[in-house]
PDB file of C-alpha atoms in Angstrom:
ATOM      1  CA  LYS A 562     -59.115  51.103  32.601  1.00 75.00           C
ATOM      2  CA  MET A 563     -55.357  52.175  32.813  1.00 85.00           C
ATOM      3  CA  ILE A 564     -54.389  51.354  29.232  1.00 88.00           C
ATOM      4  CA  ILE A 565     -56.158  52.364  26.144  1.00 89.00           C
ATOM      5  CA  ASP A 566     -55.781  50.672  22.714  1.00 88.00           C
ATOM      6  CA  ASP A 567     -57.090  52.557  19.755  1.00 89.00           C
ATOM      7  CA  SER A 568     -56.057  53.704  16.269  1.00 92.00           C
ATOM      8  CA  TYR A 569     -54.262  56.873  17.731  1.00 91.00           C
ATOM      9  CA  ALA A 570     -51.910  54.839  20.003  1.00 92.00           C
ATOM     10  CA  VAL A 571     -51.270  52.148  17.275  1.00 93.00           C
ATOM     11  CA  TYR A 572     -50.439  54.937  14.844  1.00 94.00           C
ATOM     12  CA  PHE A 573     -47.786  56.246  17.504  1.00 94.00           C
ATOM     13  CA  ASP A 574     -46.508  52.706  18.341  1.00 94.00           C
ATOM     14  CA  SER A 575     -45.769  52.173  14.406  1.00 95.00           C
ATOM     15  CA  ILE A 576     -43.760  55.709  14.430  1.00 95.00           C
ATOM     16  CA  LEU A 577     -41.725  54.633  17.952  1.00 95.00           C
ATOM     17  CA  LEU A 578     -41.006  51.218  16.368  1.00 95.00           C
ATOM     18  CA  MET A 579     -39.786  52.691  13.274  1.00 95.00           C
ATOM     19  CA  GLY A 580     -37.610  55.280  15.214  1.00 93.00           C
ATOM     20  CA  ALA A 581     -36.094  52.460  17.538  1.00 93.00           C
ATOM     21  CA  LEU A 582     -35.309  50.319  14.145  1.00 94.00           C
ATOM     22  CA  VAL A 583     -33.787  53.201  12.500  1.00 92.00           C
ATOM     23  CA  THR A 584     -31.946  54.284  15.432  1.00 90.00           C
ATOM     24  CA  SER A 585     -30.535  50.490  15.853  1.00 89.00           C
ATOM     25  CA  LEU A 586     -29.808  50.215  12.228  1.00 90.00           C
ATOM     26  CA  ILE A 587     -27.817  53.733  12.117  1.00 86.00           C
ATOM     27  CA  GLY A 588     -25.752  52.631  15.096  1.00 83.00           C
ATOM     28  CA  THR A 589     -24.814  49.136  14.065  1.00 84.00           C
ATOM     29  CA  HIS A 590     -21.292  50.219  12.973  1.00 84.00           C
ATOM     30  CA  TYR A 591     -20.952  52.546  15.986  1.00 81.00           C
ATOM     31  CA  PHE A 592     -21.832  49.396  18.590  1.00 80.00           C
ATOM     32  CA  GLN A 593     -19.327  47.249  16.583  1.00 80.00           C
ATOM     33  CA  THR A 594     -16.376  49.794  16.864  1.00 82.00           C
ATOM     34  CA  LYS A 595     -17.288  50.249  20.812  1.00 77.00           C
ATOM     35  CA  ARG A 596     -16.957  46.671  22.291  1.00 73.00           C
ATOM     36  CA  HIS A 597     -18.240  47.927  25.827  1.00 72.00           C
ATOM     37  CA  PHE A 598     -21.888  48.160  24.611  1.00 74.00           C
ATOM     38  CA  LYS A 599     -22.775  44.746  25.904  1.00 78.00           C
ATOM     39  CA  LYS A 600     -26.253  42.839  25.767  1.00 82.00           C
ATOM     40  CA  GLU A 601     -27.435  44.805  28.937  1.00 85.00           C
ATOM     41  CA  PHE A 602     -27.345  47.952  26.761  1.00 85.00           C
ATOM     42  CA  PHE A 603     -29.799  46.464  24.256  1.00 88.00           C
ATOM     43  CA  SER A 604     -32.169  45.286  27.235  1.00 91.00           C
ATOM     44  CA  LEU A 605     -32.280  48.748  28.397  1.00 91.00           C
ATOM     45  CA  PHE A 606     -32.792  49.875  24.613  1.00 92.00           C
ATOM     46  CA  LEU A 607     -35.990  47.740  24.522  1.00 93.00           C
ATOM     47  CA  PHE A 608     -37.103  48.245  28.031  1.00 93.00           C
ATOM     48  CA  SER A 609     -37.156  52.244  27.139  1.00 94.00           C
ATOM     49  CA  LEU A 610     -39.071  51.564  24.027  1.00 95.00           C
ATOM     50  CA  PHE A 611     -41.711  49.756  26.199  1.00 95.00           C
ATOM     51  CA  GLY A 612     -42.009  52.584  28.541  1.00 95.00           C
ATOM     52  CA  MET A 613     -42.805  55.227  25.494  1.00 95.00           C
ATOM     53  CA  MET A 614     -45.248  52.754  23.871  1.00 95.00           C
ATOM     54  CA  LEU A 615     -46.884  52.612  27.383  1.00 95.00           C
ATOM     55  CA  LEU A 616     -46.953  56.220  27.428  1.00 95.00           C
ATOM     56  CA  VAL A 617     -48.960  56.534  24.233  1.00 94.00           C
ATOM     57  CA  HIS A 618     -51.364  53.816  25.380  1.00 94.00           C
ATOM     58  CA  ALA A 619     -51.530  55.460  28.911  1.00 93.00           C
ATOM     59  CA  ASN A 620     -55.258  55.947  29.744  1.00 90.00           C
ATOM     60  CA  GLU A 621     -54.611  57.374  33.158  1.00 90.00           C
ATOM     61  CA  LEU A 622     -52.043  60.019  34.918  1.00 92.00           C
ATOM     62  CA  ILE A 623     -50.403  57.584  37.145  1.00 92.00           C
ATOM     63  CA  THR A 624     -49.975  55.067  34.326  1.00 93.00           C
ATOM     64  CA  ALA A 625     -48.412  57.964  32.088  1.00 94.00           C
ATOM     65  CA  PHE A 626     -45.893  58.691  35.188  1.00 94.00           C
ATOM     66  CA  ILE A 627     -44.737  55.232  35.562  1.00 94.00           C
ATOM     67  CA  ALA A 628     -44.504  54.989  31.924  1.00 95.00           C
ATOM     68  CA  LEU A 629     -42.313  58.075  31.632  1.00 94.00           C
ATOM     69  CA  GLU A 630     -40.237  56.954  34.403  1.00 93.00           C
ATOM     70  CA  ILE A 631     -39.548  53.476  32.864  1.00 93.00           C
ATOM     71  CA  ALA A 632     -38.407  55.492  29.477  1.00 93.00           C
ATOM     72  CA  SER A 633     -36.492  57.886  31.438  1.00 92.00           C
ATOM     73  CA  LEU A 634     -34.713  55.492  33.958  1.00 92.00           C
ATOM     74  CA  SER A 635     -33.459  53.555  31.096  1.00 92.00           C
ATOM     75  CA  LEU A 636     -32.023  56.642  29.216  1.00 92.00           C
ATOM     76  CA  TYR A 637     -30.253  57.622  32.459  1.00 92.00           C
ATOM     77  CA  VAL A 638     -28.085  54.426  32.144  1.00 91.00           C
ATOM     78  CA  MET A 639     -27.874  54.297  28.476  1.00 90.00           C
ATOM     79  CA  ILE A 640     -26.469  57.854  28.581  1.00 90.00           C
ATOM     80  CA  GLY A 641     -23.970  57.071  30.979  1.00 87.00           C
ATOM     81  CA  PHE A 642     -23.172  53.090  29.938  1.00 84.00           C
ATOM     82  CA  GLN A 643     -19.553  54.028  29.153  1.00 81.00           C
ATOM     83  CA  LYS A 644     -18.317  54.364  32.642  1.00 79.00           C
ATOM     84  CA  ASN A 645     -14.727  55.052  31.827  1.00 79.00           C
ATOM     85  CA  ASP A 646     -15.786  58.403  29.851  1.00 78.00           C
ATOM     86  CA  ASP A 647     -16.562  61.511  32.142  1.00 84.00           C
ATOM     87  CA  ARG A 648     -18.251  63.043  29.642  1.00 86.00           C
ATOM     88  CA  ARG A 649     -20.919  60.211  29.302  1.00 86.00           C
ATOM     89  CA  VAL A 650     -21.086  60.139  33.521  1.00 88.00           C
ATOM     90  CA  GLU A 651     -21.580  63.858  33.497  1.00 89.00           C
ATOM     91  CA  ALA A 652     -24.306  64.052  30.807  1.00 90.00           C
ATOM     92  CA  SER A 653     -26.289  60.812  32.386  1.00 90.00           C
ATOM     93  CA  TYR A 654     -25.968  62.633  36.135  1.00 90.00           C
ATOM     94  CA  GLN A 655     -27.211  65.922  34.608  1.00 90.00           C
ATOM     95  CA  TYR A 656     -30.124  64.505  32.840  1.00 90.00           C
ATOM     96  CA  LEU A 657     -30.910  62.342  35.846  1.00 91.00           C
ATOM     97  CA  VAL A 658     -31.060  65.272  38.217  1.00 90.00           C
ATOM     98  CA  LEU A 659     -32.904  67.418  36.034  1.00 88.00           C
ATOM     99  CA  GLY A 660     -35.299  64.790  34.856  1.00 88.00           C
ATOM    100  CA  SER A 661     -36.156  63.919  38.341  1.00 89.00           C
ATOM    101  CA  LEU A 662     -37.031  67.411  39.110  1.00 90.00           C
ATOM    102  CA  SER A 663     -39.524  67.417  36.058  1.00 89.00           C
ATOM    103  CA  GLY A 664     -41.030  64.027  37.382  1.00 90.00           C
ATOM    104  CA  ILE A 665     -41.761  65.848  40.538  1.00 92.00           C
ATOM    105  CA  PHE A 666     -43.723  68.478  38.604  1.00 93.00           C
ATOM    106  CA  PHE A 667     -45.784  65.780  36.854  1.00 94.00           C
ATOM    107  CA  LEU A 668     -46.675  64.144  40.053  1.00 94.00           C
ATOM    108  CA  LEU A 669     -47.746  67.480  41.670  1.00 94.00           C
ATOM    109  CA  GLY A 670     -49.485  68.503  38.965  1.00 94.00           C
ATOM    110  CA  THR A 671     -51.491  64.965  38.910  1.00 94.00           C
ATOM    111  CA  ALA A 672     -52.032  65.507  42.532  1.00 94.00           C
ATOM    112  CA  LEU A 673     -53.778  68.879  41.929  1.00 93.00           C
ATOM    113  CA  ILE A 674     -55.887  67.737  39.121  1.00 92.00           C
ATOM    114  CA  TYR A 675     -57.078  64.897  41.374  1.00 92.00           C
ATOM    115  CA  ALA A 676     -57.570  67.267  44.229  1.00 91.00           C
ATOM    116  CA  GLY A 677     -59.722  69.509  41.487  1.00 88.00           C
ATOM    117  CA  LEU A 678     -61.800  66.834  39.672  1.00 88.00           C
ATOM    118  CA  GLY A 679     -61.582  63.716  41.687  1.00 87.00           C
ATOM    119  CA  THR A 680     -60.371  61.359  38.960  1.00 88.00           C
ATOM    120  CA  THR A 681     -56.836  60.904  36.855  1.00 89.00           C
ATOM    121  CA  VAL A 682     -58.641  58.790  34.372  1.00 89.00           C
ATOM    122  CA  LEU A 683     -58.278  60.662  30.875  1.00 87.00           C
ATOM    123  CA  GLY A 684     -61.619  60.180  29.497  1.00 82.00           C
ATOM    124  CA  ASP A 685     -63.343  61.504  32.809  1.00 86.00           C
ATOM    125  CA  LEU A 686     -60.956  64.369  33.386  1.00 87.00           C
ATOM    126  CA  GLY A 687     -62.728  66.137  30.466  1.00 85.00           C
ATOM    127  CA  LYS A 688     -66.005  65.301  31.439  1.00 87.00           C
ATOM    128  CA  ALA A 689     -65.377  66.531  35.118  1.00 87.00           C
ATOM    129  CA  LEU A 690     -63.812  69.741  33.719  1.00 86.00           C
ATOM    130  CA  ASP A 691     -66.761  70.590  31.605  1.00 84.00           C
ATOM    131  CA  ASN A 692     -69.277  69.916  34.321  1.00 84.00           C
ATOM    132  CA  MET A 693     -67.050  72.484  36.433  1.00 81.00           C
ATOM    133  CA  MET A 694     -66.800  75.033  34.034  1.00 74.00           C
ATOM    134  CA  GLY A 695     -68.040  78.465  35.423  1.00 74.00           C
ATOM    135  CA  ARG A 696     -67.021  77.233  38.890  1.00 80.00           C
ATOM    136  CA  ASP A 697     -63.542  77.709  40.450  1.00 78.00           C
ATOM    137  CA  VAL A 698     -60.986  75.405  38.619  1.00 82.00           C
ATOM    138  CA  SER A 699     -57.764  77.179  39.860  1.00 87.00           C
ATOM    139  CA  LEU A 700     -56.449  73.617  40.890  1.00 89.00           C
ATOM    140  CA  VAL A 701     -56.893  71.841  37.735  1.00 89.00           C
ATOM    141  CA  VAL A 702     -55.120  75.120  35.845  1.00 90.00           C
ATOM    142  CA  ILE A 703     -52.213  74.886  38.122  1.00 92.00           C
ATOM    143  CA  GLY A 704     -51.999  71.055  37.786  1.00 92.00           C
ATOM    144  CA  SER A 705     -52.294  71.055  34.163  1.00 91.00           C
ATOM    145  CA  THR A 706     -49.367  73.933  34.000  1.00 91.00           C
ATOM    146  CA  PHE A 707     -47.039  71.762  36.230  1.00 93.00           C
ATOM    147  CA  LEU A 708     -47.803  68.800  33.587  1.00 92.00           C
ATOM    148  CA  LEU A 709     -47.126  71.214  30.793  1.00 90.00           C
ATOM    149  CA  VAL A 710     -43.698  72.209  32.415  1.00 91.00           C
ATOM    150  CA  THR A 711     -42.719  68.370  32.604  1.00 91.00           C
ATOM    151  CA  PHE A 712     -43.775  68.085  29.031  1.00 90.00           C
ATOM    152  CA  LEU A 713     -41.642  71.247  28.039  1.00 91.00           C
ATOM    153  CA  PHE A 714     -38.624  69.761  29.625  1.00 90.00           C
ATOM    154  CA  LYS A 715     -38.710  66.583  28.134  1.00 89.00           C
ATOM    155  CA  ILE A 716     -38.885  67.966  24.665  1.00 88.00           C
ATOM    156  CA  SER A 717     -36.622  70.590  25.555  1.00 86.00           C
ATOM    157  CA  ALA A 718     -38.215  73.771  24.843  1.00 88.00           C
ATOM    158  CA  PHE A 719     -37.721  77.199  26.124  1.00 85.00           C
ATOM    159  CA  PRO A 720     -36.946  77.941  28.810  1.00 84.00           C
ATOM    160  CA  PHE A 721     -36.203  74.348  29.797  1.00 84.00           C
ATOM    161  CA  GLN A 722     -33.611  73.560  27.346  1.00 82.00           C
ATOM    162  CA  ASN A 723     -30.223  74.419  29.007  1.00 82.00           C
ATOM    163  CA  TRP A 724     -29.528  70.749  29.548  1.00 86.00           C
ATOM    164  CA  THR A 725     -30.150  69.564  25.847  1.00 86.00           C
ATOM    165  CA  ILE A 726     -26.548  70.421  24.468  1.00 87.00           C
ATOM    166  CA  ASP A 727     -24.433  69.411  27.152  1.00 88.00           C
ATOM    167  CA  VAL A 728     -26.303  65.955  27.376  1.00 90.00           C
ATOM    168  CA  TYR A 729     -26.692  65.218  23.836  1.00 88.00           C
ATOM    169  CA  ASP A 730     -23.117  66.091  23.116  1.00 88.00           C
ATOM    170  CA  GLY A 731     -22.364  63.716  26.217  1.00 87.00           C
ATOM    171  CA  SER A 732     -24.218  61.072  25.033  1.00 87.00           C
ATOM    172  CA  PRO A 733     -23.397  57.860  22.818  1.00 87.00           C
ATOM    173  CA  LEU A 734     -24.250  58.768  19.159  1.00 86.00           C
ATOM    174  CA  PRO A 735     -27.281  56.389  19.033  1.00 89.00           C
ATOM    175  CA  VAL A 736     -28.789  57.413  22.294  1.00 90.00           C
ATOM    176  CA  THR A 737     -28.478  60.859  21.184  1.00 89.00           C
ATOM    177  CA  ALA A 738     -30.612  60.013  17.993  1.00 88.00           C
ATOM    178  CA  PHE A 739     -33.084  57.994  20.192  1.00 91.00           C
ATOM    179  CA  MET A 740     -33.640  60.705  22.611  1.00 90.00           C
ATOM    180  CA  ALA A 741     -33.802  63.778  20.225  1.00 86.00           C
ATOM    181  CA  GLY A 742     -36.245  61.739  17.837  1.00 87.00           C
ATOM    182  CA  THR A 743     -38.218  58.694  19.293  1.00 91.00           C
ATOM    183  CA  PHE A 744     -38.402  59.959  22.840  1.00 92.00           C
ATOM    184  CA  LYS A 745     -40.057  63.309  21.808  1.00 90.00           C
ATOM    185  CA  VAL A 746     -42.582  61.320  19.653  1.00 91.00           C
ATOM    186  CA  ALA A 747     -43.503  59.476  22.724  1.00 93.00           C
ATOM    187  CA  ILE A 748     -43.984  62.857  24.955  1.00 92.00           C
ATOM    188  CA  PHE A 749     -45.791  64.444  22.054  1.00 90.00           C
ATOM    189  CA  GLY A 750     -48.326  61.328  21.671  1.00 91.00           C
ATOM    190  CA  PHE A 751     -49.425  61.868  25.308  1.00 92.00           C
ATOM    191  CA  ILE A 752     -49.502  65.152  25.731  1.00 89.00           C
ATOM    192  CA  LEU A 753     -51.561  65.788  22.459  1.00 88.00           C
ATOM    193  CA  ARG A 754     -54.284  63.325  23.687  1.00 88.00           C
ATOM    194  CA  LEU A 755     -54.520  65.199  27.018  1.00 88.00           C
ATOM    195  CA  MET A 756     -54.493  68.634  25.567  1.00 85.00           C
ATOM    196  CA  LEU A 757     -56.966  67.641  22.703  1.00 81.00           C
ATOM    197  CA  VAL A 758     -59.431  65.454  24.644  1.00 80.00           C
ATOM    198  CA  ASP A 759     -59.406  66.512  28.485  1.00 83.00           C
ATOM    199  CA  LEU A 760     -58.001  69.987  28.791  1.00 84.00           C
ATOM    200  CA  ASP A 761     -59.747  71.101  25.555  1.00 79.00           C
ATOM    201  CA  PRO A 762     -62.241  73.639  28.013  1.00 80.00           C
ATOM    202  CA  ILE A 763     -59.322  75.439  29.121  1.00 83.00           C
ATOM    203  CA  ARG A 764     -56.535  75.184  26.573  1.00 81.00           C
ATOM    204  CA  ASP A 765     -57.287  78.585  25.066  1.00 82.00           C
ATOM    205  CA  MET A 766     -55.751  80.134  27.942  1.00 84.00           C
ATOM    206  CA  TRP A 767     -52.213  78.821  27.015  1.00 84.00           C
ATOM    207  CA  ASP A 768     -52.081  80.176  23.432  1.00 84.00           C
ATOM    208  CA  THR A 769     -50.324  83.312  24.155  1.00 87.00           C
ATOM    209  CA  LEU A 770     -47.876  81.330  26.398  1.00 88.00           C
ATOM    210  CA  PHE A 771     -47.278  78.890  23.994  1.00 88.00           C
ATOM    211  CA  VAL A 772     -46.540  81.616  21.080  1.00 90.00           C
ATOM    212  CA  VAL A 773     -43.968  82.983  23.185  1.00 92.00           C
ATOM    213  CA  ILE A 774     -42.370  79.904  24.003  1.00 92.00           C
ATOM    214  CA  ILE A 775     -42.407  78.973  20.293  1.00 92.00           C
ATOM    215  CA  ILE A 776     -40.820  82.119  19.253  1.00 93.00           C
ATOM    216  CA  ALA A 777     -38.112  81.942  22.223  1.00 93.00           C
ATOM    217  CA  THR A 778     -37.392  78.175  21.220  1.00 93.00           C
ATOM    218  CA  LEU A 779     -36.913  78.925  17.452  1.00 93.00           C
ATOM    219  CA  LEU A 780     -34.660  82.054  18.493  1.00 94.00           C
ATOM    220  CA  TYR A 781     -32.631  80.473  20.900  1.00 91.00           C
ATOM    221  CA  GLY A 782     -32.178  76.985  19.086  1.00 90.00           C
ATOM    222  CA  SER A 783     -31.247  78.779  15.965  1.00 91.00           C
ATOM    223  CA  LEU A 784     -28.544  81.084  17.750  1.00 92.00           C
ATOM    224  CA  MET A 785     -27.169  78.427  19.928  1.00 90.00           C
ATOM    225  CA  ALA A 786     -26.583  75.966  16.512  1.00 89.00           C
ATOM    226  CA  ILE A 787     -24.558  79.107  14.839  1.00 91.00           C
ATOM    227  CA  ILE A 788     -22.255  79.483  17.477  1.00 90.00           C
ATOM    228  CA  GLN A 789     -21.312  75.724  17.890  1.00 87.00           C
ATOM    229  CA  LYS A 790     -18.134  74.596  16.634  1.00 86.00           C
ATOM    230  CA  SER A 791     -18.865  70.682  17.172  1.00 86.00           C
ATOM    231  CA  LEU A 792     -21.200  69.021  14.638  1.00 85.00           C
ATOM    232  CA  LYS A 793     -22.924  67.124  17.433  1.00 86.00           C
ATOM    233  CA  ARG A 794     -23.503  70.158  19.321  1.00 88.00           C
ATOM    234  CA  MET A 795     -24.765  71.888  16.481  1.00 89.00           C
ATOM    235  CA  LEU A 796     -27.329  68.944  15.601  1.00 85.00           C
ATOM    236  CA  ALA A 797     -28.372  69.024  19.156  1.00 87.00           C
ATOM    237  CA  ALA A 798     -28.882  72.956  19.127  1.00 88.00           C
ATOM    238  CA  SER A 799     -31.032  72.388  15.819  1.00 88.00           C
ATOM    239  CA  SER A 800     -33.307  69.503  17.795  1.00 88.00           C
ATOM    240  CA  ILE A 801     -34.371  72.447  20.048  1.00 90.00           C
ATOM    241  CA  VAL A 802     -35.573  74.167  16.782  1.00 90.00           C
ATOM    242  CA  HIS A 803     -37.301  71.311  15.573  1.00 88.00           C
ATOM    243  CA  THR A 804     -39.012  71.226  18.792  1.00 89.00           C
ATOM    244  CA  GLY A 805     -40.479  74.959  18.296  1.00 90.00           C
ATOM    245  CA  TYR A 806     -41.591  73.546  14.986  1.00 89.00           C
ATOM    246  CA  LEU A 807     -43.731  70.821  16.341  1.00 86.00           C
ATOM    247  CA  LEU A 808     -45.337  73.236  19.108  1.00 88.00           C
ATOM    248  CA  ILE A 809     -46.810  75.319  16.328  1.00 87.00           C
ATOM    249  CA  ALA A 810     -49.342  72.247  16.343  1.00 79.00           C
ATOM    250  CA  PHE A 811     -50.738  73.274  19.423  1.00 77.00           C
ATOM    251  CA  VAL A 812     -51.626  76.760  18.788  1.00 81.00           C
ATOM    252  CA  SER A 813     -52.889  75.711  15.234  1.00 80.00           C
ATOM    253  CA  ILE A 814     -55.562  73.436  16.280  1.00 72.00           C
TER     254      ILE A 814
END
C-alpha cells in the first residue's frame, strides 16, 4: 500500500489547503498587477499542492520521494516564471541545483534503509527495525541520517540554510510565502510520521544533534535577520528562526 488515508494525513491536508488558499488570496493583487502570471503558473501552483498532499499521505519512501519531487519541480518553475528578471532566474537555478542534491541524499538514504531492512513501507520499517535491535543496524542509521539531511535542507535548518535568503528574496512574493509556510508543513508532516512510527527505536541517538541544530538555527536566523536591509530578506531570515522553533518538537516528544 503506497498511500495511507488516516486522520493524521487529513489533518495535514486541511492545513495545506488552508495555506494554499491564503497564499492565493494574499497574492491576488500581486497577480493582477504582474500580467506575466498566466494560467500555466496557477496550474503549477495546484500541481505543487498535489505533491505536498501526496507527501503527507505517503506510506512508502519511494512514494514520498516522487511526491517531494513533484512539489519541488513545480516550485523551481514557479520561482523563475518571470524569465526577464535575472534575480528570479538565479534564485530558480540555485534552488534547482541544491534541491536536486538534497533529493540525491533522500534516494541514497532510501537505498541504504532498504538494504538494511528489506522494505520501504513505513509501517513495516518500524517492525523490521524492532526485530533487528541488538544487531548491527548501521546501514539503517546512515540511511535515516541521509533522509534527515534532506529534511533539514528543505526546511532550511542549520547548516543547510545558506540558500534560503537569496532564493526567498529572488522569488515572487506569493511563491516565497508558499515555500516558507505551506511547503514546510508538508515536509514536517511526512518526517514526523517517519520519526514517530518507524525510527522510534533509534530516535534518541539524534537528540543531542537536534539540540545543537536548533540552537545554531535560532542564533543564525536571528543574527541574519538583524543585519538585513531589505524587509523581504529580513522575513526570509526570520523563517529560519521559525524552523528552529518547529524543530523543538523533535526533542520534546
